[in-house]
Amino acid sequence: MPPNMSPKKVPIPEQKPDERIKNFQEVALGYTPEQAVQESLRCLQCKTRPCVAGCPVSVMIPEFIKKVSEGNFEEAYRLLAKENCLPAICGRVCPQETQCEILCVRGKKGEPVAIGRLERFVADYAMGHMPQEVPEIKKNGIQVAIAGGGPAGLTCAGELARMGYDVTIFEALHALGGVLMYGIPEFRLPKNLVAKEIANALSLGVKIEKNVIIGKSITVDELFQEGFQAVFIGCGAGLPSFLKIEGENLNGVYSANEFLTRANLMKAYDFPNVPTPVKIGKRVAVVGGGNVAMDAARTAKRLGAKEVYIVYRRSEAELPARAEEVHHAKEEGIIFKLLRNPVKILGKDGWVAGLECVEMELGEPDESGRRRPIEKKGSNFEFPVETVIIAIGGTPNPLIRQTTPGLEAQKWGGIIVDEATMKTSKEGVYAGGDIVTGAATVILAMGAGKKAAVAIHEALQKSHSQTTGA
Ligand code: FAD
Ligand code: SF4
Ligand code: SF4
């Protein structure tokens, strides 16, 4: 077939904004086989594969796209799944615009190849059409423990299981997936798909112990006493940060973490069919500008709020959320109050009644490279809201580092690792994902899990060949 030289990506069908704000079904509907083939023909099959360098798990991008262009979706999936155990998830939530797609040569004179959309298409096709292919694995009988069943832990577990290790995931909650399950809303990442893809990734006999809190139910040292020979910690950064302003204890103030967990994991949007409601006012202010803030705002809208504001202290150019999320939020009528910073949550009879903000302007760049927001003196103003959702990030729960002697951490709580191996300061203990970097991305967490699996394998092989003299 001739190459497709269109400078634009083949558009992805989506639910219309006025329809989708009334439901929790997925916004983007995915490519048809014809659309996927058309988009795959935009790939120039560059010999130097620049796009691959942008992917933290090194997906074989040109190779799988070539198979799509030939209509061989099954082989495309096999190539994709070699490097990525969660492709349906990554195709949906990876910030492709700053990872693989930013390096695509087609992006120089138009839009890059829609690598994420093609990845999603291939993974969905496989889920719907291909029987699961479980390779024969020779088990080596060596036990490895994984603390936390988010993307970092799942990837580390899947990779080690493929190498023959006897892997057990210990997860604090009653469901695996971490933020994929309790944070990212159904309308961006359907939970039945997350559950299926996780089951697939762990099909090599990974054991799962749910409702086990490492550091409370059992400590890292006790895991070693029980016979585990290495431990990977992927417990995320789920402890919410707060603004530390007056009024934060009022009824009607949520952390985004609590709000989204209620809405997603506990399916509050289906109340009263489920026992967990989430109370939301007519007017909602979400403080923050990342993906979490966009998700909270769009969820609030779907739960019935009439006016939803994003309050962010920098300008649009500095919004950390994915461009696609900002675009979708705007389409859904979310109102952006940019260069505004909350200074007080106003209350009435113990409940939120409004938000007092101050106007900001941008000064010189700070250490993050973004221009520093500076308060405009005397510019305070108030507006009425009944709910305030705080989405300004989070830090790791201190439980593990408090109960694991010898485990060194940064002042803010992130576990310190050697970046090449993800090895911590404690022998046999590795860590990766948000617990090391602070809030980041699914694919970076997966990349860290993969890197740690390789390093654990190398270390355990070395120590076993020394003990056996092999
Ligand atoms: P997590 O996903 O946080 O998983 C950690 C797991 O460990 C959890 O299951 C937790 O229950 C468990 N755990 C915690 N403590 C213990 C313990 N003591 N013992 C046992 N288990 C424990 N990234 C993107 O790439 N794209 C997006 O669009 C995107 N949107 C996001 C939207 C929201 C609302 C949020 C909150 C984050 C978003 N992110 C996004 C970020 C991304 O989800 C995270 O970077 C990623 O999930 C980190 O993976 P992780 O495995 O390190 O941690
Ligand atoms: Fe791009 Fe993410 Fe796929 Fe890697 S996993 S190729 S970064 S969409
Ligand atoms: Fe294809 Fe773009 Fe990768 Fe080149 S850089 S191989 S065009 S996806």
XYZ file of C-alpha atoms and ligand atoms in Angstrom:
539
model
C 0.000 0.000 0.000
C 1.298 3.533 -0.684
C 2.543 5.513 2.342
C 0.128 7.966 3.932
C 1.852 11.370 3.739
C -0.925 13.289 5.514
C 0.615 15.729 8.037
C -2.229 14.923 10.452
C -2.905 11.836 12.539
C -5.984 9.823 11.591
C -8.485 11.242 14.120
C -9.708 8.879 16.825
C -13.496 8.631 17.226
C -14.711 10.080 20.528
C -17.950 10.470 22.455
C -19.309 14.013 21.998
C -18.671 16.322 24.993
C -22.360 16.992 25.783
C -23.073 13.245 25.809
C -20.004 12.090 27.669
C -20.399 14.460 30.644
C -23.514 12.446 31.500
C -21.772 9.076 31.658
C -18.587 7.342 32.830
C -17.950 5.423 29.618
C -14.685 5.818 27.768
C -14.263 9.142 25.945
C -12.029 7.908 23.103
C -13.522 4.963 21.239
C -10.419 3.609 19.488
C -9.449 3.077 15.848
C -11.241 0.698 13.511
C -8.920 -1.759 11.667
C -9.101 0.476 8.546
C -8.188 3.603 10.533
C -5.312 1.748 12.237
C -3.899 0.612 8.884
C -4.206 4.162 7.472
C -2.356 5.613 10.475
C 0.319 2.885 10.404
C 1.084 3.866 6.795
C 2.273 7.264 8.078
C 5.279 5.531 9.693
C 8.431 5.878 7.586
C 10.072 2.789 9.134
C 13.163 4.831 10.027
C 16.252 2.613 10.227
C 17.595 4.558 13.240
C 14.291 4.068 15.185
C 14.404 7.466 16.987
C 10.974 6.912 18.543
C 12.140 3.819 20.473
C 14.605 5.903 22.494
C 11.654 7.863 23.900
C 9.947 4.783 25.315
C 11.077 3.798 28.836
C 10.354 0.100 28.116
C 11.791 0.159 24.548
C 8.685 -0.991 22.658
C 9.641 -2.192 19.127
C 7.679 0.664 17.587
C 8.490 0.553 13.838
C 8.348 -3.251 13.840
C 4.887 -3.534 15.414
C 3.570 -0.671 13.265
C 4.815 -2.450 10.111
C 2.757 -5.496 11.047
C -0.290 -3.249 11.510
C 0.237 -1.829 8.008
C 0.252 -5.422 6.684
C -3.002 -6.146 8.530
C -1.208 -8.743 10.672
C -2.532 -7.523 14.015
C -1.692 -10.750 15.865
C 1.997 -10.532 15.031
C 1.904 -6.799 15.825
C 0.656 -7.734 19.301
C 3.361 -10.371 19.817
C 6.047 -7.790 19.019
C 4.420 -5.165 21.237
C 3.955 -7.526 24.171
C 7.616 -8.572 24.098
C 8.596 -5.292 25.747
C 5.359 -4.016 27.280
C 3.183 -6.158 29.530
C 0.422 -3.498 29.801
C -0.023 -2.148 26.245
C -3.778 -1.454 26.346
C -3.152 0.716 29.422
C -0.078 2.506 28.038
C -1.757 3.133 24.678
C -4.422 5.040 26.608
C -2.537 6.913 29.345
C 1.123 7.308 28.343
C 2.103 10.935 27.805
C 3.193 10.020 24.266
C 3.601 13.671 23.345
C 6.627 13.876 25.675
C 7.918 10.310 25.243
C 7.889 8.222 22.037
C 5.942 10.597 19.796
C 8.089 13.640 20.538
C 11.000 11.868 18.804
C 9.011 10.733 15.750
C 10.436 12.257 12.567
C 6.940 12.809 11.157
C 6.508 15.360 13.954
C 9.017 17.705 12.290
C 6.611 18.682 9.512
C 3.241 17.871 10.988
C 1.865 15.559 13.629
C 3.905 12.549 14.752
C 2.674 9.014 14.058
C -0.081 8.188 16.591
C 2.011 5.508 18.310
C -0.180 5.405 21.414
C -3.419 5.047 19.461
C -1.903 2.216 17.392
C -0.643 0.512 20.538
C -4.118 0.733 22.041
C -5.700 -0.640 18.853
C -3.352 -3.638 18.713
C -3.752 -4.447 22.418
C -7.567 -4.174 22.240
C -7.581 -6.333 19.105
C -5.543 -9.030 20.884
C -7.821 -8.913 23.935
C -10.864 -9.431 21.745
C -9.482 -11.921 19.209
C -6.431 -13.822 20.419
C -6.322 -16.669 22.912
C -3.809 -16.017 25.664
C -0.393 -17.405 24.794
C 1.410 -18.533 27.963
C 5.026 -19.509 27.277
C 6.606 -22.549 28.946
C 8.703 -21.345 31.873
C 11.352 -23.328 33.694
C 10.933 -22.379 37.356
C 14.117 -21.837 39.369
C 12.497 -22.031 42.828
C 13.937 -18.672 43.978
C 11.391 -16.493 45.797
C 11.102 -12.732 45.203
C 8.628 -10.454 47.008
C 7.024 -7.390 45.441
C 5.510 -4.747 47.722
C 2.721 -2.914 45.878
C 0.668 -3.981 42.877
C 0.831 -0.767 40.806
C 2.509 -0.493 37.382
C 6.034 -0.660 38.871
C 5.348 -3.771 40.961
C 3.298 -5.513 38.268
C 6.015 -5.040 35.649
C 8.782 -6.198 37.964
C 6.676 -9.245 38.918
C 5.810 -10.114 35.295
C 9.419 -9.821 34.130
C 10.797 -11.952 36.986
C 8.112 -14.586 36.498
C 9.117 -14.827 32.809
C 12.683 -15.523 33.984
C 11.477 -18.410 36.163
C 11.303 -16.769 39.615
C 8.701 -17.639 42.203
C 7.133 -14.176 42.612
C 4.594 -12.973 45.197
C 2.945 -9.525 45.067
C 1.819 -8.093 48.422
C -0.832 -5.405 47.858
C -2.360 -3.240 50.585
C -5.735 -2.862 48.863
C -8.287 -5.460 47.782
C -7.500 -4.873 44.090
C -4.313 -4.777 42.026
C -3.405 -1.908 39.721
C -2.530 0.973 42.074
C -3.432 4.311 40.523
C -4.624 2.526 37.368
C -7.460 1.120 39.446
C -8.213 3.742 42.087
C -6.962 6.989 40.536
C -7.433 7.226 36.768
C -11.178 7.419 36.061
C -13.239 4.841 34.191
C -13.886 7.309 31.326
C -10.138 7.352 30.537
C -9.214 3.817 31.513
C -11.992 1.218 31.865
C -11.410 -0.963 34.917
C -12.481 -4.254 33.300
C -9.712 -3.701 30.759
C -7.175 -2.947 33.523
C -8.168 -6.137 35.364
C -7.885 -8.229 32.158
C -4.519 -6.806 31.181
C -3.134 -7.336 34.697
C -4.394 -10.932 34.761
C -2.665 -11.484 31.430
C 0.601 -9.924 32.644
C 0.594 -12.154 35.733
C -0.476 -15.352 33.984
C 2.947 -16.902 34.523
C 1.977 -18.023 37.993
C 2.641 -14.859 40.042
C 1.110 -15.271 43.532
C -0.995 -12.407 44.835
C -1.560 -11.556 48.493
C -4.149 -8.763 48.756
C -4.964 -6.719 51.863
C -1.361 -7.062 53.105
C 0.390 -3.858 54.161
C 4.151 -4.192 54.039
C 5.510 -2.487 57.149
C 2.381 -3.345 59.135
C 1.113 -6.856 58.307
C 4.708 -7.986 57.687
C 7.992 -6.073 57.470
C 10.645 -6.199 54.743
C 13.066 -7.949 57.136
C 10.414 -10.559 57.936
C 9.970 -11.229 54.213
C 13.659 -12.189 54.044
C 13.211 -14.432 57.116
C 10.335 -16.149 55.287
C 12.680 -17.160 52.461
C 12.365 -14.322 49.936
C 15.773 -13.575 48.470
C 15.024 -10.127 47.064
C 12.321 -7.516 47.672
C 11.103 -4.862 45.218
C 9.257 -1.893 46.717
C 6.754 -0.214 44.391
C 4.361 1.363 46.873
C 3.787 4.640 45.010
C 3.356 8.145 46.419
C -0.244 8.024 47.551
C -0.055 10.201 50.671
C -1.854 13.401 49.611
C -0.277 16.828 50.144
C -2.436 19.679 51.433
C -2.358 23.444 50.961
C -1.980 24.190 54.695
C -4.413 27.086 54.518
C -7.316 28.081 56.771
C -10.514 26.107 56.155
C -8.946 22.856 54.971
C -10.738 20.906 57.713
C -14.205 22.017 56.609
C -16.740 19.468 55.380
C -16.690 19.451 51.595
C -12.898 19.500 51.249
C -11.429 16.356 49.675
C -7.979 15.270 48.708
C -8.107 14.235 45.035
C -6.883 10.843 46.184
C -9.918 10.244 48.426
C -12.354 11.742 45.922
C -11.089 9.650 42.989
C -10.761 6.461 45.062
C -14.404 6.783 46.090
C -15.488 7.524 42.542
C -13.350 4.828 40.818
C -12.478 1.944 43.080
C -15.697 2.162 45.061
C -17.730 3.175 41.984
C -19.555 6.032 43.754
C -20.941 7.114 40.378
C -23.166 4.031 40.544
C -24.672 4.965 43.956
C -27.177 3.706 45.248
C -26.297 0.417 43.491
C -23.036 0.559 45.481
C -22.865 1.528 49.187
C -20.324 4.381 48.838
C -21.660 7.793 47.789
C -19.509 10.846 47.192
C -21.140 14.159 48.077
C -20.522 16.918 45.586
C -21.733 20.521 45.495
C -23.163 22.466 42.536
C -19.929 24.446 42.334
C -16.572 22.718 42.703
C -13.047 24.126 42.785
C -10.176 21.763 41.996
C -6.800 23.098 43.067
C -3.862 21.967 40.877
C -2.968 21.646 37.200
C -1.820 18.055 36.639
C -3.556 14.949 35.306
C -4.975 14.336 38.769
C -6.633 17.763 38.798
C -8.112 17.240 35.307
C -9.408 13.804 36.325
C -10.969 15.169 39.514
C -12.596 18.084 37.659
C -14.009 15.891 34.881
C -15.246 13.354 37.445
C -16.964 16.124 39.445
C -18.717 17.271 36.279
C -19.963 13.744 35.590
C -21.172 13.428 39.183
C -23.511 16.365 38.565
C -21.598 19.558 39.458
C -22.821 22.497 37.359
C -19.708 24.682 37.556
C -16.257 23.154 37.936
C -13.148 25.343 38.242
C -9.493 24.436 37.899
C -7.533 26.830 40.106
C -3.856 26.852 39.128
C -1.138 29.253 40.204
C 0.818 29.319 36.935
C -0.337 29.936 33.340
C -1.644 27.502 30.730
C 1.842 26.939 29.292
C 3.020 25.469 32.612
C 0.034 23.145 33.202
C 1.649 19.767 33.937
C -1.380 17.774 32.704
C -1.262 16.002 29.334
C -2.348 18.301 26.500
C -5.114 15.854 25.574
C -6.553 15.961 29.107
C -6.603 19.761 29.135
C -8.277 19.765 25.718
C -10.926 17.265 26.868
C -11.513 19.185 30.108
C -12.092 22.414 28.158
C -14.461 20.661 25.751
C -16.433 19.445 28.766
C -16.895 22.975 30.074
C -14.353 22.981 32.914
C -13.531 26.627 33.737
C -9.821 27.438 34.102
C -8.887 30.054 36.693
C -5.203 30.398 35.853
C -2.614 32.495 37.707
C -4.761 32.206 40.806
C -3.696 30.769 44.156
C -6.045 29.796 47.021
C -5.294 31.483 50.346
C -8.362 30.514 52.386
C -11.311 28.120 52.172
C -14.396 29.978 53.341
C -16.941 28.174 55.510
C -20.516 28.382 56.757
C -21.904 26.099 59.508
C -18.900 23.791 59.182
C -19.253 23.335 55.405
C -17.338 24.850 52.483
C -18.990 28.042 51.202
C -16.322 29.568 48.970
C -12.685 30.014 48.084
C -10.521 33.084 48.584
C -7.735 33.385 46.035
C -5.024 35.817 45.165
C -3.878 36.723 41.637
C -0.395 35.681 40.569
C 2.130 36.756 37.949
C 5.106 34.844 36.586
C 8.657 35.784 37.556
C 12.042 34.197 36.749
C 12.313 30.416 36.203
C 12.785 28.347 39.388
C 14.875 25.158 39.859
C 12.210 23.156 37.931
C 12.782 25.459 34.917
C 9.213 26.792 35.127
C 8.602 30.484 35.773
C 8.031 31.142 39.470
C 4.539 32.387 40.386
C 4.572 35.603 42.448
C 1.612 36.933 44.411
C 0.093 40.272 43.314
C -0.330 42.137 46.593
C -3.908 43.160 47.430
C -5.479 41.244 44.554
C -7.522 38.911 46.783
C -10.965 37.890 45.575
C -13.592 35.344 46.624
C -16.002 33.120 44.747
C -18.687 30.711 45.987
C -18.143 26.925 45.859
C -19.510 24.059 47.968
C -16.724 21.538 47.302
C -12.953 21.953 47.161
C -10.750 19.144 45.821
C -7.036 19.427 46.468
C -4.909 17.909 43.715
C -1.408 19.219 44.359
C 0.449 15.898 44.409
C 1.531 13.480 47.054
C 4.460 11.839 48.794
C 5.258 8.233 49.741
C 3.664 6.834 52.888
C 6.473 6.739 55.521
C 5.478 3.265 56.808
C 8.002 1.231 54.817
C 11.007 3.430 55.468
C 10.087 3.686 59.176
C 9.952 -0.115 59.510
C 12.950 -1.016 57.341
C 16.267 -0.300 59.059
C 19.034 0.616 56.610
C 16.683 1.934 53.904
C 17.770 5.463 53.001
C 15.282 8.070 51.798
C 15.239 11.693 50.620
C 13.913 14.395 52.980
C 10.573 14.404 51.130
C 10.270 10.639 51.590
C 11.404 9.215 48.228
C 13.519 6.063 48.554
C 17.078 6.568 47.314
C 18.216 4.124 44.595
C 21.067 3.573 42.211
C 19.441 4.669 38.942
C 21.071 1.961 36.829
C 19.853 -0.948 38.970
C 17.109 0.489 41.221
C 19.064 -0.996 44.152
C 18.441 0.727 47.502
C 20.906 1.219 50.357
C 19.697 -2.072 51.897
C 21.115 -5.344 50.573
C 18.624 -7.291 48.447
C 16.054 -4.467 48.409
C 15.145 -2.632 45.187
C 12.594 0.129 44.603
C 11.001 1.954 41.688
C 8.086 4.034 40.463
C 6.523 6.962 42.295
C 8.052 5.892 45.634
C 11.435 6.834 44.151
C 10.599 9.688 41.758
C 7.532 11.234 43.412
C 4.356 11.463 41.309
C 5.407 10.668 37.706
C 3.972 8.436 34.967
C 2.801 4.881 34.429
C 5.453 4.131 31.838
C 8.310 5.505 33.963
C 7.123 3.291 36.827
C 7.008 0.325 34.446
C 10.481 1.137 33.106
C 11.809 1.161 36.676
C 10.121 -2.168 37.439
C 11.691 -3.707 34.364
C 15.148 -2.327 35.172
C 14.908 -3.676 38.728
C 13.867 -7.132 37.475
C 16.999 -7.334 35.315
C 19.210 -6.218 38.220
C 17.556 -8.649 40.674
C 18.074 -11.478 38.188
C 21.748 -10.601 37.727
C 22.379 -10.326 41.490
C 20.570 -13.572 42.338
C 22.234 -15.513 39.536
C 25.603 -14.274 40.766
C 24.977 -15.219 44.383
C 23.577 -18.640 43.386
C 26.475 -19.478 41.115
C 28.828 -18.502 43.987
C 26.964 -20.755 46.488
C 26.713 -23.702 44.119
C 30.156 -23.105 42.602
C 28.524 -23.299 39.145
P 1.021 3.206 42.314
O 0.268 3.176 41.043
O 0.663 4.257 43.305
O 0.870 1.787 43.000
C 1.364 1.535 44.301
C 0.639 0.345 44.878
O 1.242 -0.004 46.117
C -0.832 0.611 45.180
O -1.619 -0.441 44.693
C -0.879 0.709 46.699
O -2.130 0.286 47.242
C 0.246 -0.247 47.080
N 0.826 -0.002 48.402
C 1.109 1.197 48.966
N 1.687 1.008 50.176
C 1.776 -0.324 50.354
C 2.290 -1.143 51.401
N 2.834 -0.604 52.498
N 2.212 -2.492 51.267
C 1.661 -3.060 50.146
N 1.171 -2.327 49.139
C 1.237 -0.981 49.230
N 0.404 8.674 34.634
C 0.412 8.577 33.293
O 1.371 8.081 32.719
N -0.648 9.028 32.546
C -1.766 9.519 33.121
O -2.697 9.890 32.416
C -1.820 9.589 34.534
N -2.932 10.048 35.168
C -2.988 10.005 36.519
C -4.169 10.343 37.159
C -4.280 10.267 38.530
C -5.571 10.604 39.181
C -3.145 9.882 39.306
C -3.222 9.817 40.812
C -1.957 9.568 38.704
C -1.867 9.599 37.303
N -0.709 9.230 36.643
C -0.684 9.156 35.277
C 0.498 8.834 37.394
C 0.655 7.321 37.449
O -0.571 6.702 37.693
C 1.685 6.929 38.483
O 2.899 7.571 38.170
C 1.910 5.411 38.523
O 0.710 4.731 38.818
C 2.977 5.043 39.543
O 3.056 3.656 39.631
P 3.598 2.942 40.954
O 3.534 1.481 40.678
O 4.894 3.535 41.331
O 2.583 3.356 42.116
Fe 5.008 5.243 23.643
Fe 4.124 4.498 26.040
Fe 3.947 2.822 23.996
Fe 6.330 3.382 25.030
S 4.650 2.313 26.052
S 5.778 3.303 22.868
S 6.057 5.557 25.618
S 2.870 4.767 24.196
Fe 7.892 5.517 12.379
Fe 8.100 7.918 13.554
Fe 9.388 5.837 14.558
Fe 10.152 6.876 12.200
S 10.259 7.896 14.189
S 9.937 4.697 12.741
S 8.178 7.522 11.396
S 7.175 6.070 14.437
